[in-house]
Coordinates of C-alpha atoms and ligand atoms in Angstrom, one line a residue:
X1 CA 10.5 30.2 4.6
X2 CA 9.8 30.4 8.5
X3 CA 9.0 27.4 10.8
X4 CA 5.4 26.7 10.7
X5 CA 3.5 26.2 14.3
X6 CA 2.0 22.6 12.6
X7 CA 4.2 21.8 9.5
X8 CA 2.4 19.6 6.7
X9 CA 3.6 18.2 3.8
X10 CA 1.3 16.4 1.4
X11 CA 2.7 13.3 -0.6
X12 CA 1.0 12.3 -3.9
X13 CA 2.3 9.1 -4.7
X14 CA 1.7 5.2 -5.4
X15 CA 0.6 3.0 -2.4
X16 CA 3.3 0.1 -1.6
X17 CA 1.7 -2.4 0.8
X18 CA 5.1 -3.3 2.5
X19 CA 5.4 0.4 3.9
X20 CA 8.9 0.4 2.6
X21 CA 8.3 2.6 -0.2
X22 CA 6.1 5.0 -1.8
X23 CA 3.1 6.9 0.1
X24 CA 3.1 4.7 3.3
X25 CA 6.8 5.2 3.6
X26 CA 6.3 9.2 3.1
X27 CA 4.0 9.2 5.6
X28 CA 6.4 7.7 8.1
X29 CA 9.0 9.7 7.2
X30 CA 7.2 13.0 7.6
X31 CA 5.8 11.7 11.0
X32 CA 9.4 10.8 12.0
X33 CA 10.5 14.4 11.4
X34 CA 7.6 16.2 13.1
X35 CA 5.9 16.9 10.2
X36 CA 2.0 16.2 9.7
X37 CA 1.6 13.9 6.6
X38 CA -1.4 14.4 4.1
X39 CA -1.6 11.7 1.3
X40 CA -3.5 11.1 -2.1
X41 CA -2.7 7.9 -3.7
X42 CA -2.1 7.7 -7.5
X43 CA -1.8 4.1 -7.8
X44 CA -2.6 0.8 -5.8
X45 CA 0.3 -2.1 -6.2
X46 CA 0.4 -5.4 -5.4
X47 CA 3.9 -5.9 -4.4
X48 CA 6.3 -7.4 -1.7
X49 CA 9.9 -7.0 -0.6
X50 CA 10.7 -9.5 -3.6
X51 CA 9.0 -6.9 -6.3
X52 CA 6.3 -5.4 -8.0
X53 CA 3.6 -8.0 -9.1
X54 CA 1.2 -5.4 -10.7
X55 CA 0.0 -2.0 -10.5
X56 CA -3.3 -0.1 -10.9
X57 CA -3.6 3.7 -11.6
X58 CA -6.0 5.9 -9.7
X59 CA -8.9 7.5 -11.6
X60 CA -7.3 10.7 -12.8
X61 CA -10.5 13.0 -11.9
X62 CA -10.8 11.2 -8.5
X63 CA -7.4 12.3 -8.2
X64 CA -7.5 15.8 -9.3
X65 CA -10.6 16.4 -7.1
X66 CA -8.9 14.9 -4.0
X67 CA -6.1 17.2 -4.5
X68 CA -8.2 20.2 -4.7
X69 CA -10.5 19.6 -2.2
X70 CA -8.0 18.8 0.1
X71 CA -5.8 21.9 -0.8
X72 CA -8.6 24.2 -0.6
X73 CA -9.4 23.1 2.9
X74 CA -5.6 22.3 4.5
X75 CA -3.1 24.0 2.6
X76 CA 0.6 22.0 2.8
X77 CA 3.5 23.7 3.2
X78 CA 5.0 21.6 0.4
X79 CA 4.1 18.8 -1.8
X80 CA 6.1 15.6 -2.6
X81 CA 5.4 13.9 -5.8
X82 CA 6.7 10.0 -6.4
X83 CA 4.8 7.4 -8.5
X84 CA 2.5 9.1 -10.9
X85 CA 1.8 5.7 -12.9
X86 CA 0.0 7.1 -16.4
X87 CA 0.1 10.5 -18.4
X88 CA -3.7 10.9 -17.4
X89 CA -2.8 10.7 -13.6
X90 CA 0.0 13.0 -14.0
X91 CA -1.9 15.6 -15.9
X92 CA -4.5 15.5 -13.4
X93 CA -1.8 16.1 -10.6
X94 CA -0.3 19.1 -12.7
X95 CA -3.7 20.8 -13.3
X96 CA -4.8 20.4 -9.8
X97 CA -1.5 21.8 -8.3
X98 CA -1.3 24.7 -11.1
X99 CA -3.2 27.4 -9.2
X100 CA -1.6 27.1 -6.0
X101 CA 2.1 27.8 -6.6
X102 CA 3.3 25.7 -3.6
X103 CA 6.7 24.4 -3.4
X104 CA 7.2 20.9 -4.6
X105 CA 9.7 18.3 -4.6
X106 CA 9.5 16.0 -7.4
X107 CA 11.0 12.5 -7.3
X108 CA 10.7 11.6 -10.7
X109 CA 9.9 7.8 -10.2
X110 CA 9.9 5.8 -13.5
X111 CA 10.8 2.3 -12.9
X112 CA 11.2 0.0 -9.7
X113 CA 14.5 -1.6 -8.8
X114 CA 13.1 -4.9 -10.1
X115 CA 12.6 -3.4 -13.4
X116 CA 8.8 -2.7 -13.0
X117 CA 7.5 0.6 -14.8
X118 CA 6.2 2.8 -12.2
X119 CA 5.2 5.8 -15.1
X120 CA 4.3 4.8 -18.5
X121 CA 6.8 6.4 -21.1
X122 CA 4.6 8.4 -23.0
X123 CA 4.0 10.7 -20.0
X124 CA 8.1 11.5 -19.7
X125 CA 7.6 14.6 -21.9
X126 CA 4.6 15.9 -19.5
X127 CA 6.8 15.2 -16.3
X128 CA 9.3 17.4 -17.6
X129 CA 7.1 20.2 -18.8
X130 CA 4.1 20.5 -16.3
X131 CA 5.8 19.0 -13.1
X132 CA 9.8 19.3 -13.1
X133 CA 9.4 22.8 -14.7
X134 CA 8.5 25.2 -11.6
X135 CA 9.5 22.5 -9.2
X136 CA 11.5 23.7 -5.9
X137 CA 13.7 20.3 -6.3
X138 CA 14.0 17.5 -8.5
X139 CA 15.5 14.0 -7.0
X140 CA 16.5 11.6 -10.3
X141 CA 18.8 8.7 -9.7
X142 CA 21.3 8.2 -12.6
X143 CA 19.0 6.4 -14.7
X144 CA 16.1 8.7 -14.4
X145 CA 18.4 11.4 -14.9
X146 CA 19.5 9.8 -18.4
X147 CA 16.1 8.8 -19.6
X148 CA 14.6 12.2 -19.0
X149 CA 17.7 14.4 -20.4
X150 CA 19.6 11.8 -22.5
X151 CA 22.8 12.8 -20.4
X152 CA 24.3 10.4 -17.9
X153 CA 27.0 12.7 -16.8
X154 CA 25.6 13.9 -13.3
X155 CA 26.6 17.6 -13.9
X156 CA 25.6 18.0 -17.5
X157 CA 22.4 16.2 -16.7
X158 CA 21.7 18.5 -13.8
X159 CA 22.2 21.6 -15.7
X160 CA 19.5 20.3 -18.3
X161 CA 17.1 19.9 -15.4
X162 CA 17.7 23.4 -14.4
X163 CA 17.4 24.4 -18.3
X164 CA 13.7 22.6 -17.8
X165 CA 12.8 25.1 -15.0
X166 CA 13.6 23.2 -12.1
X167 CA 15.1 25.2 -8.9
X168 CA 17.2 22.8 -8.1
X169 CA 18.4 19.2 -8.6
X170 CA 19.8 16.5 -6.7
X171 CA 21.6 13.9 -9.0
X172 CA 21.3 10.5 -6.8
X173 CA 24.8 8.2 -7.1
X174 CA 26.0 10.3 -9.6
X175 CA 29.6 9.7 -8.5
X176 CA 32.0 8.4 -11.6
X177 CA 33.7 5.5 -9.3
X178 CA 30.2 4.1 -8.5
X179 CA 30.5 5.8 -5.0
X180 CA 26.9 6.5 -3.3
X181 CA 27.4 10.6 -3.6
X182 CA 24.7 12.7 -4.8
X183 CA 25.4 16.0 -6.7
X184 CA 23.3 19.2 -5.7
X185 CA 22.8 21.9 -8.1
X186 CA 20.9 25.2 -8.1
X187 CA 21.7 28.8 -9.4
X188 CA 24.2 29.1 -6.7
X189 CA 26.4 26.3 -7.7
X190 CA 27.3 22.4 -7.0
X191 CA 27.9 20.5 -4.0
X192 CA 28.5 16.9 -3.6
X193 CA 26.7 15.2 -0.6
X194 CA 29.1 12.2 0.2
X195 CA 27.4 8.6 0.9
X196 CA 29.0 5.7 2.5
X197 CA 29.2 2.5 0.5
X198 CA 27.2 0.0 1.8
X199 CA 26.5 -3.7 0.5
X200 CA 23.2 -3.6 1.4
X201 CA 20.6 -1.9 -1.1
X202 CA 17.2 -1.2 0.5
X203 CA 13.5 -1.0 -0.7
X204 CA 12.7 2.8 -0.9
X205 CA 16.0 4.7 -0.4
X206 CA 14.9 7.5 -3.1
X207 CA 11.2 7.6 -1.7
X208 CA 13.0 8.2 1.9
X209 CA 15.5 10.8 0.7
X210 CA 13.1 13.2 -1.1
X211 CA 10.5 12.6 1.6
X212 CA 12.9 13.6 4.1
X213 CA 13.8 16.6 2.1
X214 CA 10.2 17.7 2.0
X215 CA 9.7 17.1 5.5
X216 CA 12.6 19.5 6.5
X217 CA 11.6 22.5 3.8
X218 CA 8.0 22.0 5.8
X219 CA 9.6 22.6 8.7
X220 CA 11.4 25.8 7.3
X221 CA 15.0 24.4 6.5
X222 CA 16.9 25.8 3.8
X223 CA 17.5 23.7 0.9
X224 CA 21.0 22.9 1.1
X225 CA 20.5 22.5 4.7
X226 CA 17.6 20.0 4.2
X227 CA 19.3 17.9 1.5
X228 CA 22.7 17.4 3.5
X229 CA 20.7 16.2 6.6
X230 CA 18.1 14.1 4.7
X231 CA 21.1 12.4 3.3
X232 CA 22.9 11.6 6.6
X233 CA 19.5 10.6 7.9
X234 CA 19.0 8.2 5.1
X235 CA 22.4 6.7 5.2
X236 CA 21.9 5.9 9.0
X237 CA 18.6 4.1 7.9
X238 CA 20.6 2.2 5.2
X239 CA 23.0 1.2 7.4
X240 CA 20.3 -0.5 9.9
X241 CA 18.3 -2.0 7.1
X242 CA 16.5 -4.8 8.4
X243 CA 15.5 -8.3 6.4
X244 CA 11.2 -7.7 7.0
X245 CA 10.3 -9.9 4.6
X246 CA 11.9 -12.9 1.9
X247 CA 13.5 -10.1 -0.5
X248 CA 15.2 -6.8 -0.5
X249 CA 15.5 -5.5 3.2
X250 CA 13.7 -2.4 4.5
X251 CA 15.2 0.8 5.8
X252 CA 15.1 1.1 9.5
X253 CA 13.9 4.6 10.4
X254 CA 14.8 6.6 13.2
X255 CA 13.0 9.9 14.8
X256 CA 14.8 13.1 13.1
X257 CA 13.9 15.7 15.7
X258 CA 14.7 19.3 14.7
X259 CA 18.0 20.6 16.3
X260 CA 17.4 22.3 19.8
X261 CA 18.9 25.8 19.7
X262 CA 20.1 27.9 22.4
Ligands
PLP1 N1 6.2 1.0 -5.1 C1 6.2 2.6 -5.2 C2 4.9 2.9 -4.7 C3 7.1 3.5 -5.4 O1 6.7 4.6 -5.1 C4 8.7 2.7 -5.5 C5 9.7 3.9 -5.6 O2 9.4 5.1 -5.8 C6 9.0 1.4 -5.6 C7 7.7 0.6 -5.3 C8 10.0 0.9 -6.1 O3 10.9 1.2 -5.1 P1 12.4 0.5 -5.1 O4 13.2 1.5 -6.1 O5 12.9 0.3 -3.6 O6 12.5 -0.8 -5.7

């Protein structure tokens, strides 16, 4: 994809009022990459930096209508999917996106770090068959990879996502010795993206990584370049993490301008 004059990314995700994860974080990440952010909430959550208190799914028919009307009016270059809450919301999203064939980054959000479910279990089959199949990229962490494929080995799990029909897979935190390295797999082969081990485990790192990749794809960057640069950018945000509330720290995000060529 060449660089659009006004890159647009659409996040379809859950609302996190802290701004540390979910839709609110995605829109900040897009803006810091010079990408216009459109957003459609799939659920409201009552949560703080200490954890998720309660979630309320959106009305599926309203989600479908928002997506249909928005895309017909203002087509995004990339769609990023995060928390989808229920099978009915997930189906509404897949039906609404079906006819557009837009590149999509799927963050298969199943559970928050505090254990709260962000997608009901009965939706796992449709997540694989309707959204991961045909995705440009799917970004599971090891727990999500295991829950969706039955495999914890990052390479074997990654291959199963490719067999499901994903174009590429980024298995996060997949290194055997616990290093925060991510494995990128596509038809062209496998690449390890190295991370730096840190004590802090800020809120929203998975959302930030998939949003940064989506923003870079919207800017016209190639997938491998986008994933490598996004990983380094999130690593810096983790290094600067701030104890903004009483619970987990938030990422310290910074502008991610495009390199000046020439
Ligand atoms: N809330 C929303 C809306 C999310 O999308 C996510 C993660 O994707 C979380 C909470 C949980 O974030 P964490 O994994 O940092 O607990």
